[in-house]
Amino acid sequence: MFEYIVKRTLQAIPLLFIISIISFALMSLSPGDPTAIYENPEASTKSTPQDKAKLQARLGINQPIYVQYYKWMKLLVTEGNLGYSFEDGQPVTQKIIDRIPATMTLMATAIILSILIAIPIGVYSAVKQYSKLDYFFTGYSFLGIAVPSFFIALLAILIFSVKLRWFPVSGMRSVYSHFDLWDRIYHLALPALTLAFGLIATKSRFMRSSMLEVIKQDYVRTARAKGLSERKVIFKHALRNALIPIITIIALQLPNLFGGALFIEQLFAWPGMGRLSINAIFIRDYQVIMGTTMIAAILVVIANLIADILYAIIDPRIKFGKN
């Protein structure tokens, strides 16, 4: 397994390199000028072209794209730094380190909730196919897949925060609370459930389809023919193999999860990496945008590696061969 992990890690390096080149080129070629955020339209004296040129030189954006990329990559390789923010000059790596725990908490909670809710829904829908609850869960799945996460977030804020006042509107903690666990959970519940809404819909549909396919296999029929109870047949023989496609879905959902977290964090004022990215996009802070993009790409690669390892744990037939 160790050789396999090393091999996959080495294979990921060229992929991340290509992602960095494409991301850097897209940002550099995008319309707009980062120096525009420093100009005050209401000021009595306007900045001259010379002032703008000096600011561009200070930010390093007046150089050719390949020179800017080389300096960024050199800084990353030699110092482990993802650049310096245009906004305040702070290291981008430090800004991400400060924000990533909040994002990981939100995403991990949403993933765990989606697994705990989606798997029972999928199993029940497969075992009780065409029942009333199966039709209800099917309708929910279509709704969860079709409706964008930001709309669900706005609706959840309006109903559960503004109207019913069950949950806080925004933030990670109360104003006068330093580290109260229940206060953190109270603030985390609504954004995590909102982010998990679409994940549950997708996973439950795949779980239902996978379970329906597995319970039609010969070894399941054999288990029933031996007189095993339906509970043992489902949970001991069928469920284990039905979970394998779900692991793939969890890994493939991670990019969409990052995209959903961008809007969820902004709407709930959650102090995570997604909100940092949105603010960076508004002020054209290319260094921060580049940094958050690379961190997201690295996390996706790690998630796919973990998914491959979990395949072998759940299904012993899958081995880590050299080929």
CSV table of C-alpha atoms in Angstrom, one decimal:
chain,number,residue,atom,x,y,z
A,1,MET,CA,0.0,0.0,0.0
A,2,PHE,CA,2.9,2.4,0.8
A,3,GLU,CA,4.3,2.0,-2.7
A,4,TYR,CA,0.9,2.7,-4.2
A,5,ILE,CA,0.5,5.9,-2.1
A,6,VAL,CA,3.9,7.1,-3.2
A,7,LYS,CA,3.2,6.3,-6.8
A,8,ARG,CA,-0.2,8.2,-6.7
A,9,THR,CA,1.5,11.1,-5.0
A,10,LEU,CA,4.1,11.4,-7.7
A,11,GLN,CA,1.4,11.1,-10.4
A,12,ALA,CA,-0.4,14.0,-8.7
A,13,ILE,CA,2.5,16.4,-9.0
A,14,PRO,CA,2.3,17.0,-12.8
A,15,LEU,CA,-1.5,17.3,-12.5
A,16,LEU,CA,-1.2,20.0,-9.8
A,17,PHE,CA,1.5,21.7,-12.0
A,18,ILE,CA,-0.9,21.8,-15.0
A,19,ILE,CA,-3.7,23.1,-12.8
A,20,SER,CA,-1.5,25.9,-11.5
A,21,ILE,CA,-0.5,27.0,-15.0
A,22,ILE,CA,-4.1,27.0,-16.2
A,23,SER,CA,-5.4,28.9,-13.1
A,24,PHE,CA,-2.6,31.5,-13.3
A,25,ALA,CA,-3.1,32.1,-17.0
A,26,LEU,CA,-6.9,32.4,-16.6
A,27,MET,CA,-6.5,35.0,-13.8
A,28,SER,CA,-3.9,37.0,-15.6
A,29,LEU,CA,-5.9,37.1,-18.8
A,30,SER,CA,-9.2,38.0,-17.0
A,31,PRO,CA,-10.5,41.5,-17.5
A,32,GLY,CA,-10.0,44.1,-14.8
A,33,ASP,CA,-7.0,45.6,-13.0
A,34,PRO,CA,-6.3,44.9,-9.3
A,35,THR,CA,-5.0,48.4,-8.9
A,36,ALA,CA,-8.6,49.7,-9.5
A,37,ILE,CA,-9.5,48.8,-5.9
A,38,TYR,CA,-7.0,51.2,-4.5
A,39,GLU,CA,-8.6,54.2,-6.4
A,40,ASN,CA,-11.2,56.2,-4.6
A,41,PRO,CA,-13.7,57.6,-7.1
A,42,GLU,CA,-14.9,60.3,-4.6
A,43,ALA,CA,-11.3,61.6,-4.0
A,44,SER,CA,-10.7,65.2,-5.0
A,45,THR,CA,-7.4,64.3,-6.7
A,46,LYS,CA,-7.3,61.4,-9.1
A,47,SER,CA,-4.4,59.0,-9.4
A,48,THR,CA,-2.1,59.7,-12.4
A,49,PRO,CA,-1.0,57.0,-14.9
A,50,GLN,CA,2.4,57.2,-13.2
A,51,ASP,CA,0.9,56.4,-9.8
A,52,LYS,CA,-0.9,53.5,-11.3
A,53,ALA,CA,2.3,52.2,-13.0
A,54,LYS,CA,4.2,52.4,-9.7
A,55,LEU,CA,1.4,50.4,-8.0
A,56,GLN,CA,1.5,47.8,-10.7
A,57,ALA,CA,5.3,47.5,-10.4
A,58,ARG,CA,4.9,47.2,-6.6
A,59,LEU,CA,2.4,44.4,-7.0
A,60,GLY,CA,4.4,42.8,-9.8
A,61,ILE,CA,1.6,42.6,-12.3
A,62,ASN,CA,3.3,44.8,-14.9
A,63,GLN,CA,5.6,41.9,-15.8
A,64,PRO,CA,4.9,39.2,-18.5
A,65,ILE,CA,2.7,36.3,-17.3
A,66,TYR,CA,5.5,33.7,-17.5
A,67,VAL,CA,7.7,35.9,-15.3
A,68,GLN,CA,5.0,36.3,-12.7
A,69,TYR,CA,4.3,32.6,-12.7
A,70,TYR,CA,8.0,31.8,-12.3
A,71,LYS,CA,8.3,34.1,-9.3
A,72,TRP,CA,5.2,32.6,-7.8
A,73,MET,CA,6.4,29.0,-8.3
A,74,LYS,CA,9.9,29.8,-7.0
A,75,LEU,CA,8.4,31.3,-3.9
A,76,LEU,CA,6.2,28.2,-3.4
A,77,VAL,CA,9.0,25.7,-3.9
A,78,THR,CA,11.7,27.6,-1.9
A,79,GLU,CA,9.7,29.0,0.9
A,80,GLY,CA,6.4,27.1,0.9
A,81,ASN,CA,4.6,30.4,0.4
A,82,LEU,CA,1.7,30.9,-2.0
A,83,GLY,CA,2.5,34.5,-2.5
A,84,TYR,CA,1.6,37.7,-0.7
A,85,SER,CA,-1.9,39.2,-0.6
A,86,PHE,CA,-2.4,42.4,-2.7
A,87,GLU,CA,-4.9,43.6,-0.1
A,88,ASP,CA,-2.7,43.7,3.1
A,89,GLY,CA,0.7,42.2,2.1
A,90,GLN,CA,0.2,39.2,4.4
A,91,PRO,CA,1.5,35.7,3.3
A,92,VAL,CA,-1.3,33.9,1.5
A,93,THR,CA,-0.3,30.6,3.2
A,94,GLN,CA,-0.9,32.1,6.6
A,95,LYS,CA,-4.3,33.6,5.6
A,96,ILE,CA,-5.4,30.2,4.3
A,97,ILE,CA,-4.1,28.4,7.5
A,98,ASP,CA,-6.2,30.8,9.6
A,99,ARG,CA,-9.3,30.1,7.5
A,100,ILE,CA,-9.1,26.4,6.5
A,101,PRO,CA,-10.1,24.9,9.9
A,102,ALA,CA,-13.5,26.6,9.7
A,103,THR,CA,-13.9,25.3,6.1
A,104,MET,CA,-12.8,21.8,7.0
A,105,THR,CA,-15.2,21.8,10.0
A,106,LEU,CA,-18.1,22.8,7.8
A,107,MET,CA,-17.3,20.4,4.9
A,108,ALA,CA,-16.6,17.5,7.2
A,109,THR,CA,-19.8,18.0,9.1
A,110,ALA,CA,-21.8,18.2,5.9
A,111,ILE,CA,-20.1,15.0,4.5
A,112,ILE,CA,-20.7,13.0,7.7
A,113,LEU,CA,-24.4,14.2,7.9
A,114,SER,CA,-24.9,13.3,4.2
A,115,ILE,CA,-23.5,9.8,4.8
A,116,LEU,CA,-25.5,9.1,8.0
A,117,ILE,CA,-28.7,10.3,6.4
A,118,ALA,CA,-28.3,9.2,2.7
A,119,ILE,CA,-27.3,5.6,3.3
A,120,PRO,CA,-30.4,4.6,5.4
A,121,ILE,CA,-32.6,6.4,2.9
A,122,GLY,CA,-31.0,4.6,0.0
A,123,VAL,CA,-31.2,1.2,1.7
A,124,TYR,CA,-34.8,1.7,2.7
A,125,SER,CA,-35.8,2.9,-0.8
A,126,ALA,CA,-34.2,-0.2,-2.4
A,127,VAL,CA,-35.7,-2.7,0.1
A,128,LYS,CA,-39.1,-1.0,0.0
A,129,GLN,CA,-39.1,-0.2,-3.7
A,130,TYR,CA,-42.1,1.7,-5.0
A,131,SER,CA,-43.5,2.3,-1.6
A,132,LYS,CA,-44.9,5.7,-0.6
A,133,LEU,CA,-41.7,6.7,1.2
A,134,ASP,CA,-39.6,5.6,-1.8
A,135,TYR,CA,-41.6,8.0,-4.0
A,136,PHE,CA,-41.1,10.7,-1.4
A,137,PHE,CA,-37.4,10.2,-1.2
A,138,THR,CA,-37.2,10.1,-5.0
A,139,GLY,CA,-38.9,13.4,-5.2
A,140,TYR,CA,-36.6,14.8,-2.6
A,141,SER,CA,-33.6,13.6,-4.5
A,142,PHE,CA,-34.7,15.3,-7.7
A,143,LEU,CA,-35.3,18.5,-5.8
A,144,GLY,CA,-32.0,18.3,-4.0
A,145,ILE,CA,-30.0,17.7,-7.2
A,146,ALA,CA,-31.9,20.4,-9.2
A,147,VAL,CA,-32.0,23.3,-6.7
A,148,PRO,CA,-28.7,25.2,-6.3
A,149,SER,CA,-27.2,25.4,-2.8
A,150,PHE,CA,-27.3,29.2,-2.5
A,151,PHE,CA,-31.1,29.1,-3.0
A,152,ILE,CA,-31.5,26.5,-0.3
A,153,ALA,CA,-29.3,28.6,2.0
A,154,LEU,CA,-31.4,31.7,1.4
A,155,LEU,CA,-34.6,29.8,2.1
A,156,ALA,CA,-33.1,28.2,5.2
A,157,ILE,CA,-32.0,31.6,6.6
A,158,LEU,CA,-35.4,33.0,5.9
A,159,ILE,CA,-37.4,30.2,7.5
A,160,PHE,CA,-35.3,28.9,10.3
A,161,SER,CA,-33.4,32.1,11.3
A,162,VAL,CA,-35.6,35.0,10.4
A,163,LYS,CA,-39.1,33.6,10.8
A,164,LEU,CA,-38.8,30.8,13.4
A,165,ARG,CA,-35.5,32.1,15.1
A,166,TRP,CA,-34.3,28.5,15.7
A,167,PHE,CA,-30.8,29.2,14.4
A,168,PRO,CA,-28.5,32.2,14.2
A,169,VAL,CA,-28.4,34.1,10.9
A,170,SER,CA,-24.7,34.2,10.5
A,171,GLY,CA,-21.3,33.7,12.1
A,172,MET,CA,-19.3,30.9,13.7
A,173,ARG,CA,-20.0,31.8,17.3
A,174,SER,CA,-21.9,34.3,19.5
A,175,VAL,CA,-20.3,37.7,20.1
A,176,TYR,CA,-19.4,37.1,23.7
A,177,SER,CA,-18.6,33.4,23.4
A,178,HIS,CA,-14.9,32.5,23.1
A,179,PHE,CA,-15.0,28.7,22.8
A,180,ASP,CA,-18.4,27.3,23.9
A,181,LEU,CA,-18.8,23.9,22.2
A,182,TRP,CA,-22.6,24.0,22.1
A,183,ASP,CA,-22.5,27.5,20.8
A,184,ARG,CA,-20.3,26.4,17.9
A,185,ILE,CA,-22.6,23.5,17.2
A,186,TYR,CA,-25.6,25.8,17.3
A,187,HIS,CA,-24.0,28.1,14.7
A,188,LEU,CA,-22.7,25.1,12.6
A,189,ALA,CA,-26.0,23.2,12.3
A,190,LEU,CA,-27.8,25.3,9.7
A,191,PRO,CA,-25.0,25.9,7.3
A,192,ALA,CA,-23.8,22.3,7.5
A,193,LEU,CA,-27.4,21.0,6.9
A,194,THR,CA,-27.8,23.4,4.0
A,195,LEU,CA,-24.5,22.2,2.4
A,196,ALA,CA,-25.5,18.6,3.0
A,197,PHE,CA,-28.9,19.0,1.4
A,198,GLY,CA,-27.7,18.3,-2.1
A,199,LEU,CA,-25.1,15.7,-1.0
A,200,ILE,CA,-27.9,13.7,0.6
A,201,ALA,CA,-30.0,13.8,-2.5
A,202,THR,CA,-27.2,12.5,-4.7
A,203,LYS,CA,-25.8,9.9,-2.4
A,204,SER,CA,-29.3,8.5,-1.6
A,205,ARG,CA,-30.1,8.0,-5.3
A,206,PHE,CA,-26.8,6.2,-5.9
A,207,MET,CA,-27.2,4.2,-2.8
A,208,ARG,CA,-30.7,3.1,-3.9
A,209,SER,CA,-29.4,2.1,-7.4
A,210,SER,CA,-26.4,0.3,-6.0
A,211,MET,CA,-28.5,-1.6,-3.5
A,212,LEU,CA,-31.0,-2.6,-6.0
A,213,GLU,CA,-28.3,-4.0,-8.2
A,214,VAL,CA,-26.6,-5.9,-5.3
A,215,ILE,CA,-29.7,-7.5,-3.9
A,216,LYS,CA,-30.3,-9.1,-7.3
A,217,GLN,CA,-26.9,-10.9,-7.3
A,218,ASP,CA,-26.7,-14.7,-6.8
A,219,TYR,CA,-24.9,-14.6,-3.5
A,220,VAL,CA,-27.7,-12.6,-2.0
A,221,ARG,CA,-30.2,-15.1,-3.3
A,222,THR,CA,-28.0,-17.9,-1.8
A,223,ALA,CA,-28.0,-16.2,1.6
A,224,ARG,CA,-31.8,-16.0,1.5
A,225,ALA,CA,-32.0,-19.6,0.5
A,226,LYS,CA,-29.9,-20.6,3.5
A,227,GLY,CA,-32.6,-19.2,5.7
A,228,LEU,CA,-30.8,-16.1,6.9
A,229,SER,CA,-33.0,-13.3,8.2
A,230,GLU,CA,-33.7,-10.4,5.8
A,231,ARG,CA,-31.8,-8.0,8.1
A,232,LYS,CA,-28.7,-10.2,8.0
A,233,VAL,CA,-28.9,-10.5,4.2
A,234,ILE,CA,-29.2,-6.8,3.8
A,235,PHE,CA,-26.7,-5.5,6.3
A,236,LYS,CA,-24.2,-8.3,6.3
A,237,HIS,CA,-24.1,-9.4,2.7
A,238,ALA,CA,-25.6,-6.7,0.5
A,239,LEU,CA,-24.7,-3.4,2.2
A,240,ARG,CA,-20.9,-3.9,2.2
A,241,ASN,CA,-20.7,-4.2,-1.6
A,242,ALA,CA,-23.4,-1.6,-2.2
A,243,LEU,CA,-21.2,1.0,-0.4
A,244,ILE,CA,-18.3,0.8,-3.0
A,245,PRO,CA,-19.9,3.2,-5.5
A,246,ILE,CA,-20.7,5.6,-2.7
A,247,ILE,CA,-17.0,6.0,-1.9
A,248,THR,CA,-16.5,7.2,-5.5
A,249,ILE,CA,-19.4,9.6,-5.2
A,250,ILE,CA,-17.9,11.1,-2.0
A,251,ALA,CA,-14.6,11.7,-3.8
A,252,LEU,CA,-16.3,13.1,-6.9
A,253,GLN,CA,-18.5,15.4,-4.9
A,254,LEU,CA,-15.6,17.2,-3.2
A,255,PRO,CA,-15.1,19.8,-6.0
A,256,ASN,CA,-18.8,20.5,-6.0
A,257,LEU,CA,-18.6,20.7,-2.2
A,258,PHE,CA,-16.0,23.4,-2.5
A,259,GLY,CA,-18.2,25.3,-4.9
A,260,GLY,CA,-21.1,25.1,-2.6
A,261,ALA,CA,-19.0,26.1,0.4
A,262,LEU,CA,-18.1,29.4,-1.4
A,263,PHE,CA,-21.8,30.5,-1.4
A,264,ILE,CA,-22.7,28.9,2.0
A,265,GLU,CA,-19.8,30.6,3.8
A,266,GLN,CA,-20.6,34.0,2.1
A,267,LEU,CA,-24.3,33.8,3.0
A,268,PHE,CA,-23.8,32.6,6.5
A,269,ALA,CA,-20.8,34.9,7.1
A,270,TRP,CA,-18.8,31.7,7.9
A,271,PRO,CA,-15.1,32.7,8.3
A,272,GLY,CA,-13.7,30.0,6.1
A,273,MET,CA,-11.6,29.6,2.9
A,274,GLY,CA,-14.7,30.0,0.7
A,275,ARG,CA,-15.5,33.4,2.1
A,276,LEU,CA,-11.8,34.4,1.7
A,277,SER,CA,-12.0,33.3,-2.0
A,278,ILE,CA,-15.1,35.3,-2.7
A,279,ASN,CA,-13.7,38.5,-1.1
A,280,ALA,CA,-10.5,37.9,-3.1
A,281,ILE,CA,-12.4,37.7,-6.3
A,282,PHE,CA,-14.3,40.9,-5.6
A,283,ILE,CA,-11.0,42.9,-5.0
A,284,ARG,CA,-9.1,40.9,-7.7
A,285,ASP,CA,-6.5,39.6,-5.2
A,286,TYR,CA,-4.9,37.2,-7.6
A,287,GLN,CA,-2.5,35.7,-5.1
A,288,VAL,CA,-5.2,34.7,-2.7
A,289,ILE,CA,-7.4,33.3,-5.5
A,290,MET,CA,-4.4,31.3,-6.7
A,291,GLY,CA,-3.6,30.0,-3.3
A,292,THR,CA,-7.2,28.9,-2.5
A,293,THR,CA,-7.5,27.2,-5.9
A,294,MET,CA,-4.3,25.2,-5.3
A,295,ILE,CA,-5.3,24.2,-1.8
A,296,ALA,CA,-8.7,23.0,-3.1
A,297,ALA,CA,-7.0,21.0,-5.9
A,298,ILE,CA,-4.6,19.3,-3.4
A,299,LEU,CA,-7.5,18.4,-1.1
A,300,VAL,CA,-9.4,16.9,-4.1
A,301,VAL,CA,-6.3,14.8,-5.0
A,302,ILE,CA,-6.0,13.6,-1.4
A,303,ALA,CA,-9.7,12.7,-1.3
A,304,ASN,CA,-9.4,10.6,-4.4
A,305,LEU,CA,-6.4,8.8,-3.0
A,306,ILE,CA,-8.3,8.1,0.3
A,307,ALA,CA,-11.2,6.8,-1.8
A,308,ASP,CA,-9.0,4.3,-3.6
A,309,ILE,CA,-7.6,3.1,-0.3
A,310,LEU,CA,-11.1,2.7,1.2
A,311,TYR,CA,-12.0,0.5,-1.9
A,312,ALA,CA,-9.5,-2.1,-0.7
A,313,ILE,CA,-10.7,-2.0,2.9
A,314,ILE,CA,-14.4,-2.4,2.0
A,315,ASP,CA,-13.9,-4.9,-0.9
A,316,PRO,CA,-11.0,-7.4,-0.2
A,317,ARG,CA,-11.1,-8.4,-3.9
A,318,ILE,CA,-9.4,-5.0,-4.8
A,319,LYS,CA,-5.7,-5.2,-4.3
A,320,PHE,CA,-2.9,-2.6,-4.8
A,321,GLY,CA,-1.0,-4.3,-7.6
A,322,LYS,CA,2.1,-2.9,-9.4
A,323,ASN,CA,0.2,-2.6,-12.7
